[in-house]
XYZ file of N, CA and C in Angstrom:
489
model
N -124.582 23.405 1.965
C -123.626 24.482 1.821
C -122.346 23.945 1.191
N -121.872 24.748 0.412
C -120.566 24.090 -0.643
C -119.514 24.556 0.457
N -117.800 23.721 0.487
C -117.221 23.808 1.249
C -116.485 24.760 0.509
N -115.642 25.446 1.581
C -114.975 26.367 1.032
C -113.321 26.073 1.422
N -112.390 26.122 0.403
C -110.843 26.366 0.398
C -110.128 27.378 0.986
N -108.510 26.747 1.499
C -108.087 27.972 1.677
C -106.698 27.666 1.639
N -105.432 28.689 1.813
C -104.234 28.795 1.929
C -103.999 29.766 2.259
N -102.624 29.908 3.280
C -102.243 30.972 3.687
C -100.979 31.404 2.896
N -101.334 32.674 2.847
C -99.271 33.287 2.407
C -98.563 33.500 3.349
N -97.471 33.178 3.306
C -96.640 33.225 4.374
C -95.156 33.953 4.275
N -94.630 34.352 4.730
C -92.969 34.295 4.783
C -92.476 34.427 5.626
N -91.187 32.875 5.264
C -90.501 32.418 6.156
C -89.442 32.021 5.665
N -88.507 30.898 6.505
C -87.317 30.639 5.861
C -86.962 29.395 7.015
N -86.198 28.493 6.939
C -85.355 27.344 7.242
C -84.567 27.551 8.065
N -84.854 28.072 9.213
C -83.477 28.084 9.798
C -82.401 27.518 10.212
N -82.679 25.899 10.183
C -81.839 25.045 10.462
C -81.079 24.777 8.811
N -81.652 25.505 8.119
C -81.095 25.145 6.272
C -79.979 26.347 6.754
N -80.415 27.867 7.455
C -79.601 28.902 7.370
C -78.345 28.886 8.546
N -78.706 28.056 9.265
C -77.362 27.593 10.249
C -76.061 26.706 9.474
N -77.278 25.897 8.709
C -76.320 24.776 7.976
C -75.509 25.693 6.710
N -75.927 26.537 5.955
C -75.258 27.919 5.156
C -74.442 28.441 6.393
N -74.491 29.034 7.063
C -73.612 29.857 7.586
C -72.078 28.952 7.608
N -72.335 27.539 8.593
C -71.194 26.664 8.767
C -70.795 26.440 7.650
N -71.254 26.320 6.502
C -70.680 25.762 5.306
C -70.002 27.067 4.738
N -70.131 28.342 4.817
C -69.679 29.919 5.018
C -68.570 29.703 5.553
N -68.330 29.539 6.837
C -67.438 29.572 7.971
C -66.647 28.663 7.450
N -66.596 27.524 6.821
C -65.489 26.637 6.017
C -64.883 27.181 5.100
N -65.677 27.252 4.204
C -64.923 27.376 3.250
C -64.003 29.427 3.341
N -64.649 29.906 4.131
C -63.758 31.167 4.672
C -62.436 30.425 4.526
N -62.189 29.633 5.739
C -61.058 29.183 6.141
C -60.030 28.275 5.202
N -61.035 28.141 4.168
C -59.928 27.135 3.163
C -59.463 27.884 2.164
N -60.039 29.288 1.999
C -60.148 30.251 0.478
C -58.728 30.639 1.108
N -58.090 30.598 -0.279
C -56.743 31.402 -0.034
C -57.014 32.963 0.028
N -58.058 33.598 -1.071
C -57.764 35.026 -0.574
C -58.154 35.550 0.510
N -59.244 34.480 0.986
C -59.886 34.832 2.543
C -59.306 34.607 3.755
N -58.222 33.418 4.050
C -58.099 32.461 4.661
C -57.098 33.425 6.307
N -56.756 34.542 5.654
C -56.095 35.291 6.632
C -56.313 36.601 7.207
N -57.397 36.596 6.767
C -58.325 37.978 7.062
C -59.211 38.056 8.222
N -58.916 36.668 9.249
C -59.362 36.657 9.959
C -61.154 37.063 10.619
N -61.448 36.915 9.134
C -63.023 37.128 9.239
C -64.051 36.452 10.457
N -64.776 36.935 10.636
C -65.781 36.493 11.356
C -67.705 36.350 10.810
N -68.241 35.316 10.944
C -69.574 35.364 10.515
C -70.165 34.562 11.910
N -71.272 35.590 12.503
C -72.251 35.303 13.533
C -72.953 35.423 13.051
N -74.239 34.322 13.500
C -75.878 33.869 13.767
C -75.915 33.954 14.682
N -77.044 35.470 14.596
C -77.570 35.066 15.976
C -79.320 35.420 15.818
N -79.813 35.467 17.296
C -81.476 35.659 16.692
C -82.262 36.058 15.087
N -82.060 37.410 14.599
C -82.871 38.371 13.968
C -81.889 38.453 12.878
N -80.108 38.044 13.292
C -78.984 39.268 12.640
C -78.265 38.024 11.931
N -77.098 38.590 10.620
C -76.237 38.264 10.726
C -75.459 39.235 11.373
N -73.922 38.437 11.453
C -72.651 40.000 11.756
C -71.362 39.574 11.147
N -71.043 40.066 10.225
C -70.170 39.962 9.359
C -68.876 41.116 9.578
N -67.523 40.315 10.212
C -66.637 41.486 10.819
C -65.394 40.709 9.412
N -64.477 41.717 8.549
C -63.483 41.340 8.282
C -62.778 42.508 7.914
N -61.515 42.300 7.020
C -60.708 43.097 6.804
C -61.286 44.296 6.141
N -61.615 44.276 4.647
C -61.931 45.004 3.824
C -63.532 44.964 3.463
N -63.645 46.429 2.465
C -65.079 45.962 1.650
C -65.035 44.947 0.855
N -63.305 44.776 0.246
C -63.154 43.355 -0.652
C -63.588 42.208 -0.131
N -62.835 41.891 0.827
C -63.399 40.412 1.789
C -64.718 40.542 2.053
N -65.182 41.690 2.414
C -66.801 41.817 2.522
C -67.822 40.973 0.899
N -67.102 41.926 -0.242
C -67.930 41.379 -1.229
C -67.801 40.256 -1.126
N -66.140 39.360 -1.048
C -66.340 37.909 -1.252
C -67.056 37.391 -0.595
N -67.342 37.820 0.815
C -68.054 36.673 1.857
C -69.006 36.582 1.745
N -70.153 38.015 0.993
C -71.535 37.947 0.361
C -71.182 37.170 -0.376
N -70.581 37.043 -1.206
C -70.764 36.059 -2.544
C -71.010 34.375 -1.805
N -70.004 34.192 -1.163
C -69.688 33.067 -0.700
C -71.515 32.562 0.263
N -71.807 33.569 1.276
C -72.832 33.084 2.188
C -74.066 33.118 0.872
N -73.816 33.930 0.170
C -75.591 34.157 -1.196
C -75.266 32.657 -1.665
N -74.254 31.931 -2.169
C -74.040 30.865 -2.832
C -74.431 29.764 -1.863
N -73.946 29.661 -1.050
C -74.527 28.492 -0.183
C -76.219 28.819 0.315
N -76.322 29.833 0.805
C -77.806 30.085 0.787
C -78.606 29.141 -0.509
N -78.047 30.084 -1.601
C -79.263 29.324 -2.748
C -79.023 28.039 -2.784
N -78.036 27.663 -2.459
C -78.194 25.695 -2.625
C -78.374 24.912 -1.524
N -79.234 25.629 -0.469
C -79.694 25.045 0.475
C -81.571 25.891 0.418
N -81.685 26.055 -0.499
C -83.109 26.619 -1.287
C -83.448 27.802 -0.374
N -82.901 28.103 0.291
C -82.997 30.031 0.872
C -83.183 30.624 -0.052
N -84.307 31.757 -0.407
C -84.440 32.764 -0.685
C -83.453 33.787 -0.574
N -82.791 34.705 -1.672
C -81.746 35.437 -0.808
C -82.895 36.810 -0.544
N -84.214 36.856 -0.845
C -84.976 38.041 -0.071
C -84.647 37.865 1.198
N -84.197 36.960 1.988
C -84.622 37.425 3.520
C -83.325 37.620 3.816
N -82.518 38.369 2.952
C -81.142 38.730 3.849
C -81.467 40.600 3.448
N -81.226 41.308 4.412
C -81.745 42.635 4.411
C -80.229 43.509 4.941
N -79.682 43.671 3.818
C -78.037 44.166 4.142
C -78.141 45.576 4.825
N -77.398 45.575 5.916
C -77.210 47.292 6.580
C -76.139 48.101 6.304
N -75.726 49.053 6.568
C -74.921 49.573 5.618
C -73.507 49.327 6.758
N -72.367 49.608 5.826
C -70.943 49.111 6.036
C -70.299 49.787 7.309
N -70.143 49.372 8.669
C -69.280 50.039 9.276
C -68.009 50.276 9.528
N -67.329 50.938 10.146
C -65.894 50.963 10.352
C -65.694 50.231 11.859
N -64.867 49.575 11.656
C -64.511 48.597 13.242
C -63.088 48.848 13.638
N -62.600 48.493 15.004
C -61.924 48.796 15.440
C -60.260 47.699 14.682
N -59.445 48.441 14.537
C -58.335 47.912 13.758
C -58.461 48.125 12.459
N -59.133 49.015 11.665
C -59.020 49.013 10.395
C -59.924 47.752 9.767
N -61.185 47.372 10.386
C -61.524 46.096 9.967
C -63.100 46.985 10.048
N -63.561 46.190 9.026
C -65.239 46.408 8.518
C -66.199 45.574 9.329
N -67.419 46.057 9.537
C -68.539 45.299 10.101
C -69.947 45.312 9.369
N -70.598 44.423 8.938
C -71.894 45.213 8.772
C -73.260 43.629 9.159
N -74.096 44.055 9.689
C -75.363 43.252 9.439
C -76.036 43.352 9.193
N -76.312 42.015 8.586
C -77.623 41.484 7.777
C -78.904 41.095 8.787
N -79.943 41.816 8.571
C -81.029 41.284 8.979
C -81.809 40.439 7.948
N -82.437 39.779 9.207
C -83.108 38.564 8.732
C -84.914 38.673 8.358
N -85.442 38.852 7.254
C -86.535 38.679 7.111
C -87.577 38.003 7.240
N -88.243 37.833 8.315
C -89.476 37.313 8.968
C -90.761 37.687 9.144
N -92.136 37.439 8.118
C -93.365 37.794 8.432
C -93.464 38.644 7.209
N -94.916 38.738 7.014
C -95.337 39.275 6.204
C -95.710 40.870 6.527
N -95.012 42.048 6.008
C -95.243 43.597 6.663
C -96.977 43.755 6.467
N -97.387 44.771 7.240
C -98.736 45.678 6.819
C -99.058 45.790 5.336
N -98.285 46.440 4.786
C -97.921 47.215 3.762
C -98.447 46.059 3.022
N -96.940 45.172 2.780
C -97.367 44.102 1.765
C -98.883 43.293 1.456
N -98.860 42.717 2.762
C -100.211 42.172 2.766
C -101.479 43.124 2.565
N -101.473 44.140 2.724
C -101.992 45.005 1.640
C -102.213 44.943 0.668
N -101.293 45.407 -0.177
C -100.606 45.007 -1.426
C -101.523 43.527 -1.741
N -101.271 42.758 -1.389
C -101.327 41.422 -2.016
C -102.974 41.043 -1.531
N -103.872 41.481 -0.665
C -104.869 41.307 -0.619
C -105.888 42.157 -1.825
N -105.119 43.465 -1.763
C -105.710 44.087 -2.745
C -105.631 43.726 -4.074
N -104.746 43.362 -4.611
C -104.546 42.336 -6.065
C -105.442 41.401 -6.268
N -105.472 40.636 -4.775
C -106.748 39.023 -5.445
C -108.049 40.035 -5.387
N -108.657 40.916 -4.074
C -109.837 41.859 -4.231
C -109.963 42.212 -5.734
N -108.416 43.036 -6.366
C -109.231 43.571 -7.735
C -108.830 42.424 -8.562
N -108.486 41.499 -8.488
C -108.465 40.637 -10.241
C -109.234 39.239 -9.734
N -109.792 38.941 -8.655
C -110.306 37.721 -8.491
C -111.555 37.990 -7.989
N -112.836 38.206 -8.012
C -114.224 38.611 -7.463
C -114.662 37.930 -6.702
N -114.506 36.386 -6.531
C -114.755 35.492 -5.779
C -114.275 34.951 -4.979
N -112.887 35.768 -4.768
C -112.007 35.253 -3.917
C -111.890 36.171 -2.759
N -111.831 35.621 -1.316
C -111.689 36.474 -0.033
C -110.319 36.150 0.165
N -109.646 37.491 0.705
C -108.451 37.259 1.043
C -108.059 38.337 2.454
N -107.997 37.705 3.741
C -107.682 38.920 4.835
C -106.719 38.552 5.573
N -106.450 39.349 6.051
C -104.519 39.592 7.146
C -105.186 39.371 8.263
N -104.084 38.384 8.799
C -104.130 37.882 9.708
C -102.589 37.269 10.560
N -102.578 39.069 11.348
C -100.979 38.942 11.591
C -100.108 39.513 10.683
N -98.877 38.209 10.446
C -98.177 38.354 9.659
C -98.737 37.503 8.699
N -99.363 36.891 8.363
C -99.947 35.859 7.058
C -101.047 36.466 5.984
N -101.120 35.747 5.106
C -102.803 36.696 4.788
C -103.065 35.033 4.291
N -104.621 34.722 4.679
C -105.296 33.482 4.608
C -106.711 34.078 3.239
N -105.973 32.694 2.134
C -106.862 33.587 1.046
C -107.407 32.068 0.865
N -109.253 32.491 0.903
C -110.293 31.085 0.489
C -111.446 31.688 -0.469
N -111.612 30.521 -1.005
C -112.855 30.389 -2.495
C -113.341 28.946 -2.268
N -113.948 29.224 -2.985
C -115.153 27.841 -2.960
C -114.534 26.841 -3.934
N -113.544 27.321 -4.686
C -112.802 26.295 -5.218
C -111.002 26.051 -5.340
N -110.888 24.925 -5.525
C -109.326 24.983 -5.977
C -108.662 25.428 -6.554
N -109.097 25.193 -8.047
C -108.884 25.739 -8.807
C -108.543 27.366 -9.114
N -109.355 27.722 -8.388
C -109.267 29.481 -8.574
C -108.402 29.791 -7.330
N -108.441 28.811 -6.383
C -106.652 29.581 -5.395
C -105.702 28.534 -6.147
N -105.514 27.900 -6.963
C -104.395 27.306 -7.672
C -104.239 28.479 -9.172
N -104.979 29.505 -8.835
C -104.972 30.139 -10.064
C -104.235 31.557 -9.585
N -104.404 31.975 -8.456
C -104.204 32.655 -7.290
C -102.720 32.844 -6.998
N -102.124 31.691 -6.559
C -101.366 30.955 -6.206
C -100.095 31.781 -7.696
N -100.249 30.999 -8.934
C -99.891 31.525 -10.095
C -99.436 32.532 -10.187
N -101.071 33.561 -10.254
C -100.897 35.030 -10.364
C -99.982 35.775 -9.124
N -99.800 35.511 -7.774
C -98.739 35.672 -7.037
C -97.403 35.449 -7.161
N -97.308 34.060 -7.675
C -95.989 34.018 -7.894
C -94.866 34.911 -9.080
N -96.123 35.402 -10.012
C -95.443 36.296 -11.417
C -95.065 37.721 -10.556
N -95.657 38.138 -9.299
C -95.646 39.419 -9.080
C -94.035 39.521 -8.408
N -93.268 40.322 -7.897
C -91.992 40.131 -7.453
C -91.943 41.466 -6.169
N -91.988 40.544 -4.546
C -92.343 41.131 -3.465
C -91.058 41.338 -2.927
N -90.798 42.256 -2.114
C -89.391 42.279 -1.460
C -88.996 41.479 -0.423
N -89.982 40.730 0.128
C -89.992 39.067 0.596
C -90.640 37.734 -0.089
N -89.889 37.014 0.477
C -90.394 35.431 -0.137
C -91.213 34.935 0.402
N -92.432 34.557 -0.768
C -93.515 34.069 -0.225
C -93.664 32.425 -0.667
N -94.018 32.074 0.991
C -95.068 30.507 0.533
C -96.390 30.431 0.896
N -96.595 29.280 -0.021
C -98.146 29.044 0.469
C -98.387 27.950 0.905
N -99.191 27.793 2.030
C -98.795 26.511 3.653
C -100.648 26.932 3.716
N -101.005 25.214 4.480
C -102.092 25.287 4.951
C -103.155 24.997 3.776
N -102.899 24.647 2.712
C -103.539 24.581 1.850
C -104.694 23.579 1.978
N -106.148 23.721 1.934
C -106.890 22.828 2.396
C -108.594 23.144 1.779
């Protein structure tokens, strides 16, 4: 019997990369002159961010600021899932970011059904949040692999377990 390959899709993220972004956030807040008195706030916690400051202005900057350190600590900025803007007490803004974890129904759907119609030889089924896709060869999940990465999902995908 010929052996058979496999890899899983996954999505996930670093969280000790996204702690280390936040603190590096939380600095440079404090050194930015236009920020530096706005008394902003940025919490990590489980699932959330929570982003409390003065304005929607300070708001845009501090996205700018946390998206920038994100990408140079190789975060995906898919797994930041912005909620919409509240009003806080003192004239000060709030809003959080959820955190994207796991692969939805939906998607893995989606993405099983793609290798089903463009790959014939390839099995691909959900399992959970993952979808575990195997063929009898490498080559054709290194081909797989490819054709996934051109497609553009509203989460970030890896591929782990490869064997």
């Amino acid at each position: 019997m010929a052996a058979t390959y496999s890899f899983d899709i996954v999505s996930d993220f670093d969280r000790q990369e996204l702690v280390n972004a936040i603190d590096q956030t939380k600095r440079e807040i404090q050194a930015r002159y236009d920020l530096k008195d706005t008394k902003t706030e940025v919490d990590l916690g489980d699932e959330v961010i929570t982003i409390s400051t003065d304005s929607d202005f300070t708001l845009d900057a501090v996205h700018g600021v946390l998206q920038t350190k994100a990408v140079k600590r190789n975060l995906s900025l898919k797994i930041f899932d912005y909620g919409k803007i509240e009003s806080a007490s003192g004239n000060r803004v709030r809003q959080e970011i959820t955190l994207r974890k796991g692969i939805s129904q939906e998607i893995a759907k989606q993405i099983s059904k793609l290798i089903r119609d463009e790959f014939k030889k390839i099995q691909a089924s959900i399992q959970g949040d993952a979808v575990r896709v195997s063929a009898k060869s490498k080559d054709e999940l290194q081909t797989v692999i490819q054709r996934l990465k051109q497609e553009d999902y509203p989460v970030p995908l890896q591929f782990t377990n490869y064997r």
